[in-house]
mmCIF file of N, CA and C in Angstrom:
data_model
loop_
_atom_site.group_PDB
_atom_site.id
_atom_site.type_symbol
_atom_site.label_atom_id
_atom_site.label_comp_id
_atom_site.label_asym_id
_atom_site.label_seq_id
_atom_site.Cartn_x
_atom_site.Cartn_y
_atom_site.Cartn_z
ATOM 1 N N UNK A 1 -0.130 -20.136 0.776
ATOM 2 C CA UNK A 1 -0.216 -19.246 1.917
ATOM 3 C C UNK A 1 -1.639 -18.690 2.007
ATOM 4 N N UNK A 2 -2.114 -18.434 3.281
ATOM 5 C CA UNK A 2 -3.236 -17.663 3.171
ATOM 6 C C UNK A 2 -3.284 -16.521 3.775
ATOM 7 N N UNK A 3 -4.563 -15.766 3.487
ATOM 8 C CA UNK A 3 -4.588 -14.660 4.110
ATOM 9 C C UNK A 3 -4.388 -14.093 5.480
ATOM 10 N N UNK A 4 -4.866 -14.799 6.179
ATOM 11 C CA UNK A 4 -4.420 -14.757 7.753
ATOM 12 C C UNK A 4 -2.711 -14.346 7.472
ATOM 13 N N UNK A 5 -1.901 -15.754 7.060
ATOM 14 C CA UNK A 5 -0.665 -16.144 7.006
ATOM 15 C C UNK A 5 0.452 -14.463 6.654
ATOM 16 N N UNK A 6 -0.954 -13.986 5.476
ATOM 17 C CA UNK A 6 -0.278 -12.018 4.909
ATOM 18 C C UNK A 6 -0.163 -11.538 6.111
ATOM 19 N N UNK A 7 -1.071 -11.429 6.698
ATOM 20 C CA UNK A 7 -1.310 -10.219 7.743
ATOM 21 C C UNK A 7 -0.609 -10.903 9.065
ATOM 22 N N UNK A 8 -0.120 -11.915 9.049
ATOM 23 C CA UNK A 8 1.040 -12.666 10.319
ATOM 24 C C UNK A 8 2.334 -11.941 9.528
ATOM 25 N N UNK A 9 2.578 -11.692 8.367
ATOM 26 C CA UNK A 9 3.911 -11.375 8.084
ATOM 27 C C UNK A 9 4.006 -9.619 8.109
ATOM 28 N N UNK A 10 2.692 -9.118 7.928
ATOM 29 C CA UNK A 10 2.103 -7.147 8.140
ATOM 30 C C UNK A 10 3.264 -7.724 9.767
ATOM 31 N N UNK A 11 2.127 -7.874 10.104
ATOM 32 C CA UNK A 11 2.319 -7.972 11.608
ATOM 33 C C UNK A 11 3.844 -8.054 12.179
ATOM 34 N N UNK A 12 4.568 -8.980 11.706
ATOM 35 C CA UNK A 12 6.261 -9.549 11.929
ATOM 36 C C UNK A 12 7.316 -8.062 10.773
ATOM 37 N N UNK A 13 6.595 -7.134 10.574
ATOM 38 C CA UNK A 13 7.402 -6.199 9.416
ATOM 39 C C UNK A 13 7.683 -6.532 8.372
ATOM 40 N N UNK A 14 7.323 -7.817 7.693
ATOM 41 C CA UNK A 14 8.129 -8.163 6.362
ATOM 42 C C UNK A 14 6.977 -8.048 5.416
ATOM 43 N N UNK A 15 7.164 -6.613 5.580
ATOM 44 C CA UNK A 15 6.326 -5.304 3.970
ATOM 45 C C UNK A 15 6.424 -6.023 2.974
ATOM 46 N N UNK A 16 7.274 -6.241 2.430
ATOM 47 C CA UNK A 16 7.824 -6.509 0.966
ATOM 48 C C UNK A 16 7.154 -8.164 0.802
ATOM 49 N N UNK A 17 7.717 -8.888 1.377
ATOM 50 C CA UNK A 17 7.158 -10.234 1.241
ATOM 51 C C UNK A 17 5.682 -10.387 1.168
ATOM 52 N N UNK A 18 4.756 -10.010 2.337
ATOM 53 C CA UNK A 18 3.451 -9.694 2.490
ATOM 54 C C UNK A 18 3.223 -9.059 1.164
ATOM 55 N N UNK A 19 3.561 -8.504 0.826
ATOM 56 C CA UNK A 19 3.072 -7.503 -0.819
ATOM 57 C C UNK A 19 3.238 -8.515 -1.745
ATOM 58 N N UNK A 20 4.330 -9.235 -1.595
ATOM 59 C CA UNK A 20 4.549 -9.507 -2.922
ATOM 60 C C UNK A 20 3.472 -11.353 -2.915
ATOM 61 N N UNK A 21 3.388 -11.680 -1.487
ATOM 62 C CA UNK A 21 2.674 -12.860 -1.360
ATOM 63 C C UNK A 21 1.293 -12.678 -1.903
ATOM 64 N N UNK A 22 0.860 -11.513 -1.562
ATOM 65 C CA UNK A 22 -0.683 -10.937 -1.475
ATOM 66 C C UNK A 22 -1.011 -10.611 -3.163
ATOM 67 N N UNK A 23 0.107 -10.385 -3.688
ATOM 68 C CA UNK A 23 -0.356 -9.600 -5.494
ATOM 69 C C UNK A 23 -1.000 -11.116 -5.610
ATOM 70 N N UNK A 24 -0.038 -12.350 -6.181
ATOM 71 C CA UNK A 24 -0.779 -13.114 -6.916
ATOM 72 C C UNK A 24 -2.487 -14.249 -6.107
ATOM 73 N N UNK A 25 -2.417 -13.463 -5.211
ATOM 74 C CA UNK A 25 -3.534 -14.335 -4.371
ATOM 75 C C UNK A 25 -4.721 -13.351 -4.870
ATOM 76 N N UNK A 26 -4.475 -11.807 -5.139
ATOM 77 C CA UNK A 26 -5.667 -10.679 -5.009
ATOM 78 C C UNK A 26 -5.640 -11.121 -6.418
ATOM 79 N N UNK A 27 -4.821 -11.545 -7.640
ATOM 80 C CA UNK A 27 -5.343 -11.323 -8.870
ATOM 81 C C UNK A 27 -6.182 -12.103 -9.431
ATOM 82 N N UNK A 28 -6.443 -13.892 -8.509
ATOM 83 C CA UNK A 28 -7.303 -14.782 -8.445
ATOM 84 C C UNK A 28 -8.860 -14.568 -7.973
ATOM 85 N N UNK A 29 -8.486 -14.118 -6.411
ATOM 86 C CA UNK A 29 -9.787 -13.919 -5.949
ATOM 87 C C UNK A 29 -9.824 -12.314 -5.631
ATOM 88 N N UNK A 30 -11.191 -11.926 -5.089
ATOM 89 C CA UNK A 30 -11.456 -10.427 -4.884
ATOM 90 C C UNK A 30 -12.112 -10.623 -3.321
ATOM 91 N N UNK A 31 -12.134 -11.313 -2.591
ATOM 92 C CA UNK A 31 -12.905 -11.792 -1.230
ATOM 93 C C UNK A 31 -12.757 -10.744 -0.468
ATOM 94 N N UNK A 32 -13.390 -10.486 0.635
ATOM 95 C CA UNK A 32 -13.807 -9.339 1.559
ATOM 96 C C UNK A 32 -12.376 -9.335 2.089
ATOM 97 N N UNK A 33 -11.718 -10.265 2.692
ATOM 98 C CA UNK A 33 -10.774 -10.556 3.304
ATOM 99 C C UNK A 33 -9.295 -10.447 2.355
ATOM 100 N N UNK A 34 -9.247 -10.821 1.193
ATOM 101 C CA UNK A 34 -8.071 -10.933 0.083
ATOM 102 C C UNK A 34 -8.086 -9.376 0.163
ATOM 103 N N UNK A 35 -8.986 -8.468 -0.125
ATOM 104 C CA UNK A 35 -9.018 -7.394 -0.924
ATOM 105 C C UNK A 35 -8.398 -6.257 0.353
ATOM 106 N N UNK A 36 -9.194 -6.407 1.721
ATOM 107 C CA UNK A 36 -8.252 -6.611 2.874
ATOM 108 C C UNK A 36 -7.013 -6.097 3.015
ATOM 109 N N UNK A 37 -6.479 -7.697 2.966
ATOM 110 C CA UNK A 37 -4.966 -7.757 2.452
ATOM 111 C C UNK A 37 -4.570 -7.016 1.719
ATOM 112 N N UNK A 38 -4.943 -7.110 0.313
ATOM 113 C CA UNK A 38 -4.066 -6.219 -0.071
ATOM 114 C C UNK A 38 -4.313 -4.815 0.161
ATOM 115 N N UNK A 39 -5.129 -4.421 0.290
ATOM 116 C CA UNK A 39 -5.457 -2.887 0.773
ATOM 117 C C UNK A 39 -4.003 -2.472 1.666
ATOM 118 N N UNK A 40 -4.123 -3.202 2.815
ATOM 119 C CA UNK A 40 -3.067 -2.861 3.661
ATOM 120 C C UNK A 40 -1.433 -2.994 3.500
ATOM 121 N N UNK A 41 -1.382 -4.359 2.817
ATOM 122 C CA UNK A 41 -0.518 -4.381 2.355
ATOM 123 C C UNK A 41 0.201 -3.365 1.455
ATOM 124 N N UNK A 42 -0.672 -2.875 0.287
ATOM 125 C CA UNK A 42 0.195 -1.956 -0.483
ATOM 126 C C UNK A 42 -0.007 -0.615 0.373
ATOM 127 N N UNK A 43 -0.604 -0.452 1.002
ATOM 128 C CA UNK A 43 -0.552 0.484 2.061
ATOM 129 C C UNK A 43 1.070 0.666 2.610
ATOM 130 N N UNK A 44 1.184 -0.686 3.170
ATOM 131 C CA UNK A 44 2.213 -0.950 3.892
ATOM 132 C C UNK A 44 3.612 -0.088 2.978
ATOM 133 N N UNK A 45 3.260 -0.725 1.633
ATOM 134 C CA UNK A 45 4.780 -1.103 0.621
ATOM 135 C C UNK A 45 4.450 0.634 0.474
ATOM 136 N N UNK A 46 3.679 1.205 -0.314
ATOM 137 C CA UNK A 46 3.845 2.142 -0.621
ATOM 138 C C UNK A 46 4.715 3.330 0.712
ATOM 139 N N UNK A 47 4.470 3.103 1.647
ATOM 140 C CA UNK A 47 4.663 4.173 2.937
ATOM 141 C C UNK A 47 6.720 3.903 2.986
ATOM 142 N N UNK A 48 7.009 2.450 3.087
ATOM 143 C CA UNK A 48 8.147 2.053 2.373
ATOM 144 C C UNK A 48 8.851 2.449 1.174
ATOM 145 N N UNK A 49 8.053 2.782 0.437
ATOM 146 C CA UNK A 49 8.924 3.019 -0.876
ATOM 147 C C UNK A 49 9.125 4.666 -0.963
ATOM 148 N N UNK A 50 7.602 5.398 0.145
ATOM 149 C CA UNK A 50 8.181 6.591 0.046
ATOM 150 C C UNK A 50 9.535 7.363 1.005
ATOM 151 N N UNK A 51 9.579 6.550 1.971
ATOM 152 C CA UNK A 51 10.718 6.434 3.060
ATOM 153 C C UNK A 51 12.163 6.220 2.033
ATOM 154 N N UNK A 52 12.276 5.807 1.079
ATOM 155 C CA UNK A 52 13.438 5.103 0.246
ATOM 156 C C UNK A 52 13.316 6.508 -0.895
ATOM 157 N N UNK A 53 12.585 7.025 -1.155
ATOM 158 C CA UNK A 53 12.774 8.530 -1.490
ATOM 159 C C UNK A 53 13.248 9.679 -1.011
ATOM 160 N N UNK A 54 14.418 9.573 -1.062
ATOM 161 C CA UNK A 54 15.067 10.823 -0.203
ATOM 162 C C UNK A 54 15.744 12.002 -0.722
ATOM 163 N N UNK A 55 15.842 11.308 -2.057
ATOM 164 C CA UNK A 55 16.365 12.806 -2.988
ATOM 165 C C UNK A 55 16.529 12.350 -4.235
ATOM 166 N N UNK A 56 16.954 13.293 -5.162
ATOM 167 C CA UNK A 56 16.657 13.537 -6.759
ATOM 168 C C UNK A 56 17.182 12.247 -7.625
ATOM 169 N N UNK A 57 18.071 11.407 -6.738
ATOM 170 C CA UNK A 57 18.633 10.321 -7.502
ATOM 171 C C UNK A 57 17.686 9.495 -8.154
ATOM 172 N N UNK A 58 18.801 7.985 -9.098
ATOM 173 C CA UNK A 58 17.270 7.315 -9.687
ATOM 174 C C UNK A 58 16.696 6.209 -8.851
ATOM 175 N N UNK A 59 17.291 5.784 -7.632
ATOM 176 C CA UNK A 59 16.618 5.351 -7.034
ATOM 177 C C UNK A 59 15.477 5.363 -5.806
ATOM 178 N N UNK A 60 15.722 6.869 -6.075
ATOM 179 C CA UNK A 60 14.778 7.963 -4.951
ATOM 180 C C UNK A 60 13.270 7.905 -5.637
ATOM 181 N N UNK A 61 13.796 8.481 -7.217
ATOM 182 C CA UNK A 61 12.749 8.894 -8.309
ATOM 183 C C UNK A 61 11.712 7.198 -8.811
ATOM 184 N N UNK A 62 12.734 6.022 -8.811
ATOM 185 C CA UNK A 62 11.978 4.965 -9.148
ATOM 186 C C UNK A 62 11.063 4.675 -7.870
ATOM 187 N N UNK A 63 11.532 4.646 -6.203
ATOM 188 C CA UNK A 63 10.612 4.582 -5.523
ATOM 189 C C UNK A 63 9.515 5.363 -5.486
ATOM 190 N N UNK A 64 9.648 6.518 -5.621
ATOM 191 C CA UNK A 64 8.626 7.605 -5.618
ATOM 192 C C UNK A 64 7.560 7.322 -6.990
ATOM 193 N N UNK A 65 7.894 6.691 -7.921
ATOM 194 C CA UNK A 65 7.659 6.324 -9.249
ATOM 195 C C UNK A 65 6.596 5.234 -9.182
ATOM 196 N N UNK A 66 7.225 4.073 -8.086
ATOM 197 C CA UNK A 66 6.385 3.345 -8.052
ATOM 198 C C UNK A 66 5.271 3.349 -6.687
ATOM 199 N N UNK A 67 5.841 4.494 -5.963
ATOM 200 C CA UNK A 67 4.693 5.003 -4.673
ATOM 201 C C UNK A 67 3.086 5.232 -5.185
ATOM 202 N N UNK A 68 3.387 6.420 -6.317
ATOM 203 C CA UNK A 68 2.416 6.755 -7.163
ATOM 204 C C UNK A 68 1.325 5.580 -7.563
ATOM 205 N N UNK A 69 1.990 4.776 -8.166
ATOM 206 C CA UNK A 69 1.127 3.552 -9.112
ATOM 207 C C UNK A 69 0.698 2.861 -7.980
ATOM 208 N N UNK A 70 0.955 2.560 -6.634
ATOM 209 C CA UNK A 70 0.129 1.854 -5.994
ATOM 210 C C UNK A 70 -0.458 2.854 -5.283
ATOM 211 N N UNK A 71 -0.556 4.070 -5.359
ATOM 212 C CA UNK A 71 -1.470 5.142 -4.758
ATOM 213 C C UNK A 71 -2.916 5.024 -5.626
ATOM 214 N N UNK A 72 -2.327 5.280 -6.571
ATOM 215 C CA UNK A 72 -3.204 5.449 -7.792
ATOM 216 C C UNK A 72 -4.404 3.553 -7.964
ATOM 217 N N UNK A 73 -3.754 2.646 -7.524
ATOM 218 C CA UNK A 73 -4.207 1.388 -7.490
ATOM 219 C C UNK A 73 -4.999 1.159 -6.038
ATOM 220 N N UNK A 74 -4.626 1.962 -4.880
ATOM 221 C CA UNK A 74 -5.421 1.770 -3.715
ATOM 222 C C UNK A 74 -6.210 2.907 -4.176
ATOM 223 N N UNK A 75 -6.627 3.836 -4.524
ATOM 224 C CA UNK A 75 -8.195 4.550 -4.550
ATOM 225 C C UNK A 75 -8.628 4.157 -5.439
ATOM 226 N N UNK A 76 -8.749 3.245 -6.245
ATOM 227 C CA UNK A 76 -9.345 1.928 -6.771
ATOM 228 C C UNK A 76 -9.896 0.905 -6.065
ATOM 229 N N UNK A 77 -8.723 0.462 -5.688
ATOM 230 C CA UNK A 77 -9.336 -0.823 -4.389
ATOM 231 C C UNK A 77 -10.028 -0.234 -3.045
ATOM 232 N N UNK A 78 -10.103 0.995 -2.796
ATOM 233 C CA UNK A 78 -10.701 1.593 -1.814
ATOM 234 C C UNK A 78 -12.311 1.734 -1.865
ATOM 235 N N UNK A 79 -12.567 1.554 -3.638
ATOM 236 C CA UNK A 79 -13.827 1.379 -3.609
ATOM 237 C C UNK A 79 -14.586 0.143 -3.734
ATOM 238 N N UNK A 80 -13.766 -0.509 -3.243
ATOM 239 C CA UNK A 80 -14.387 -1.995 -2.932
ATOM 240 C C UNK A 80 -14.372 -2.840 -1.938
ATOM 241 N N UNK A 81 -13.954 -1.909 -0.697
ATOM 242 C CA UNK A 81 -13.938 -1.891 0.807
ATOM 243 C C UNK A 81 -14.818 -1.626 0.977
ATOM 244 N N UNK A 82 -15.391 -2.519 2.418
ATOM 245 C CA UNK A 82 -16.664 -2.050 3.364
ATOM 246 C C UNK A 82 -15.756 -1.362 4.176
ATOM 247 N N UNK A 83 -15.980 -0.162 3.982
ATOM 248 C CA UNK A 83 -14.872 1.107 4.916
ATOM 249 C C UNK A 83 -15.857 1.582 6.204
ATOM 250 N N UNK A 84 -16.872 0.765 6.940
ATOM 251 C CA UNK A 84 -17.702 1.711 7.897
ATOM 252 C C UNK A 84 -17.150 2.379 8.944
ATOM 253 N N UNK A 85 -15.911 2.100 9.471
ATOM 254 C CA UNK A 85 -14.965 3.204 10.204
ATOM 255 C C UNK A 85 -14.411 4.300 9.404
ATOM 256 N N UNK A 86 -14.199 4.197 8.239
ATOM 257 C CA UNK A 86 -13.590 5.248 7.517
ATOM 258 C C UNK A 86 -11.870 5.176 7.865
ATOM 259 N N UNK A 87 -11.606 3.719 8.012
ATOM 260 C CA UNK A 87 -10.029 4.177 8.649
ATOM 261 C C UNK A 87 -9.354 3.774 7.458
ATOM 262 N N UNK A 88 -9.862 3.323 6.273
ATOM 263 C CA UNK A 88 -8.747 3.233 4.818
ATOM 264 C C UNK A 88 -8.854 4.525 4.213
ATOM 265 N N UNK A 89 -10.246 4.630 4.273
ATOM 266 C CA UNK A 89 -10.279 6.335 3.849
ATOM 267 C C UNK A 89 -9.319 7.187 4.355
ATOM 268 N N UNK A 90 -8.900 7.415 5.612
ATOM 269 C CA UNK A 90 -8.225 8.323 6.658
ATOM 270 C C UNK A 90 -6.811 7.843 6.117
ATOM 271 N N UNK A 91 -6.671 6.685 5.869
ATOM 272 C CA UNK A 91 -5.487 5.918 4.969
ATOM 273 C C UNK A 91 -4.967 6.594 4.167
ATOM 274 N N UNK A 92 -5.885 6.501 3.113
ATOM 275 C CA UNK A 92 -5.529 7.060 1.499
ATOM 276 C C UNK A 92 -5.133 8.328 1.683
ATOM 277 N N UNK A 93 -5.627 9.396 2.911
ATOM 278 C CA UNK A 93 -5.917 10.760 2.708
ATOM 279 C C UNK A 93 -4.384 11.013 3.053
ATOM 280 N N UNK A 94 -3.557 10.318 4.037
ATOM 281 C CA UNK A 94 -2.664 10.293 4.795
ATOM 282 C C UNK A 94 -1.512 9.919 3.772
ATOM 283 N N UNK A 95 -1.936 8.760 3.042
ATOM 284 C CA UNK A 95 -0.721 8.296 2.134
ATOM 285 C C UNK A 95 -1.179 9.779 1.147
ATOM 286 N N UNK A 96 -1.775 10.195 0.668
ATOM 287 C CA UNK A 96 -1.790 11.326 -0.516
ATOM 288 C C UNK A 96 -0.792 12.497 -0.132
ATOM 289 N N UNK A 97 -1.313 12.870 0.967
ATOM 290 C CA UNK A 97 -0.194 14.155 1.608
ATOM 291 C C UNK A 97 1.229 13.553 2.074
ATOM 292 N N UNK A 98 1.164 12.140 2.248
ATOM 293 C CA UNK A 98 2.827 11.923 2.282
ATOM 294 C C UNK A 98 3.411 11.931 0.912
ATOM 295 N N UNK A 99 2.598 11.176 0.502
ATOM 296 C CA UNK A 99 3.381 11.101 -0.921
ATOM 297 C C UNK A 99 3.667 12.592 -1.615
ATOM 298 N N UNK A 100 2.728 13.828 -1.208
ATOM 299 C CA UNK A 100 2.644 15.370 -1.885
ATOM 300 C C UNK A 100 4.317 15.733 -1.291
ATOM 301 N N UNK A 101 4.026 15.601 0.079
ATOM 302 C CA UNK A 101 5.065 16.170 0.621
ATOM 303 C C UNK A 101 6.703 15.505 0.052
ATOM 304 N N UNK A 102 6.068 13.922 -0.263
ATOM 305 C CA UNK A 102 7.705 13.111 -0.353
ATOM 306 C C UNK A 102 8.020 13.764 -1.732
ATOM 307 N N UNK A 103 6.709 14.090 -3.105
ATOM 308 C CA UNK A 103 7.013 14.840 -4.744
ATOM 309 C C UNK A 103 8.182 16.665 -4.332
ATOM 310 N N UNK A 104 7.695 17.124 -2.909
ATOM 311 C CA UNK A 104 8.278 18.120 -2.600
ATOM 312 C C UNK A 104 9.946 18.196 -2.336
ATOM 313 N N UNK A 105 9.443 16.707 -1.306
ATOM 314 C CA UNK A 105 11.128 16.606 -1.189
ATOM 315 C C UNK A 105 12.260 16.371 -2.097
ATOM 316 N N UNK A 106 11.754 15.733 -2.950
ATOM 317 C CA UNK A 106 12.415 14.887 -3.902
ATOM 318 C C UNK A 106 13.114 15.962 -5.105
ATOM 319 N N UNK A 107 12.005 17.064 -5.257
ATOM 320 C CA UNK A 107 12.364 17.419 -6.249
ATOM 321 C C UNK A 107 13.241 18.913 -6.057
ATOM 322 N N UNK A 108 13.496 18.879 -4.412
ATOM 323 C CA UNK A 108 14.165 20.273 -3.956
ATOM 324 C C UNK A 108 16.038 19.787 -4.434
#
């Protein structure tokens, strides 16, 4: 599959697939375009997994669990974006306060 092929499946909603197509392609190469991909992609998954957090249970707590680790993995990969719009930046800032707000919900 290629990269184009990720961002045809962003595009069609299928989060999960796109993520999971995109891990073993980003762990080969690092290309302007791969890195891209996955940027958005776990973008994508993470915003998903915090939606599937809805309360204290363990499958609230494992999504929220694993929201984190690809939060924590995109302001990593954020510094290896040519960001000259600033719109992954505006990204990250957006996924941080969802994710603050989803640690709020979760734990009421």
């Amino acid at each position: 599959m290629t990269v184009k092929e990720v961002f045809e499946l962003r595009r069609q909603g299928k989060i999960e697939e796109a993520y999971q197509t995109i891990l073993p392609m980003y762990k080969v190469h690092h290309g302007k375009y791969t890195t891209l991909a996955m940027f958005w992609c776990a973008a994508d998954m993470m915003n998903l997994l915090l939606t599937r957090a809805t309360d204290n249970d363990s499958i609230s707590l494992a999504s929220l669990k694993e929201a984190e680790k690809i939060y924590i993995s995109l302001q990593k990969l954020h510094s290896q974006i040519h960001d000259e719009n600033e719109v992954c930046k505006q990204t990250l800032i957006n996924l941080g306060e969802a994710l603050q707000a989803t640690r709020i919900r979760v734990s009421q």
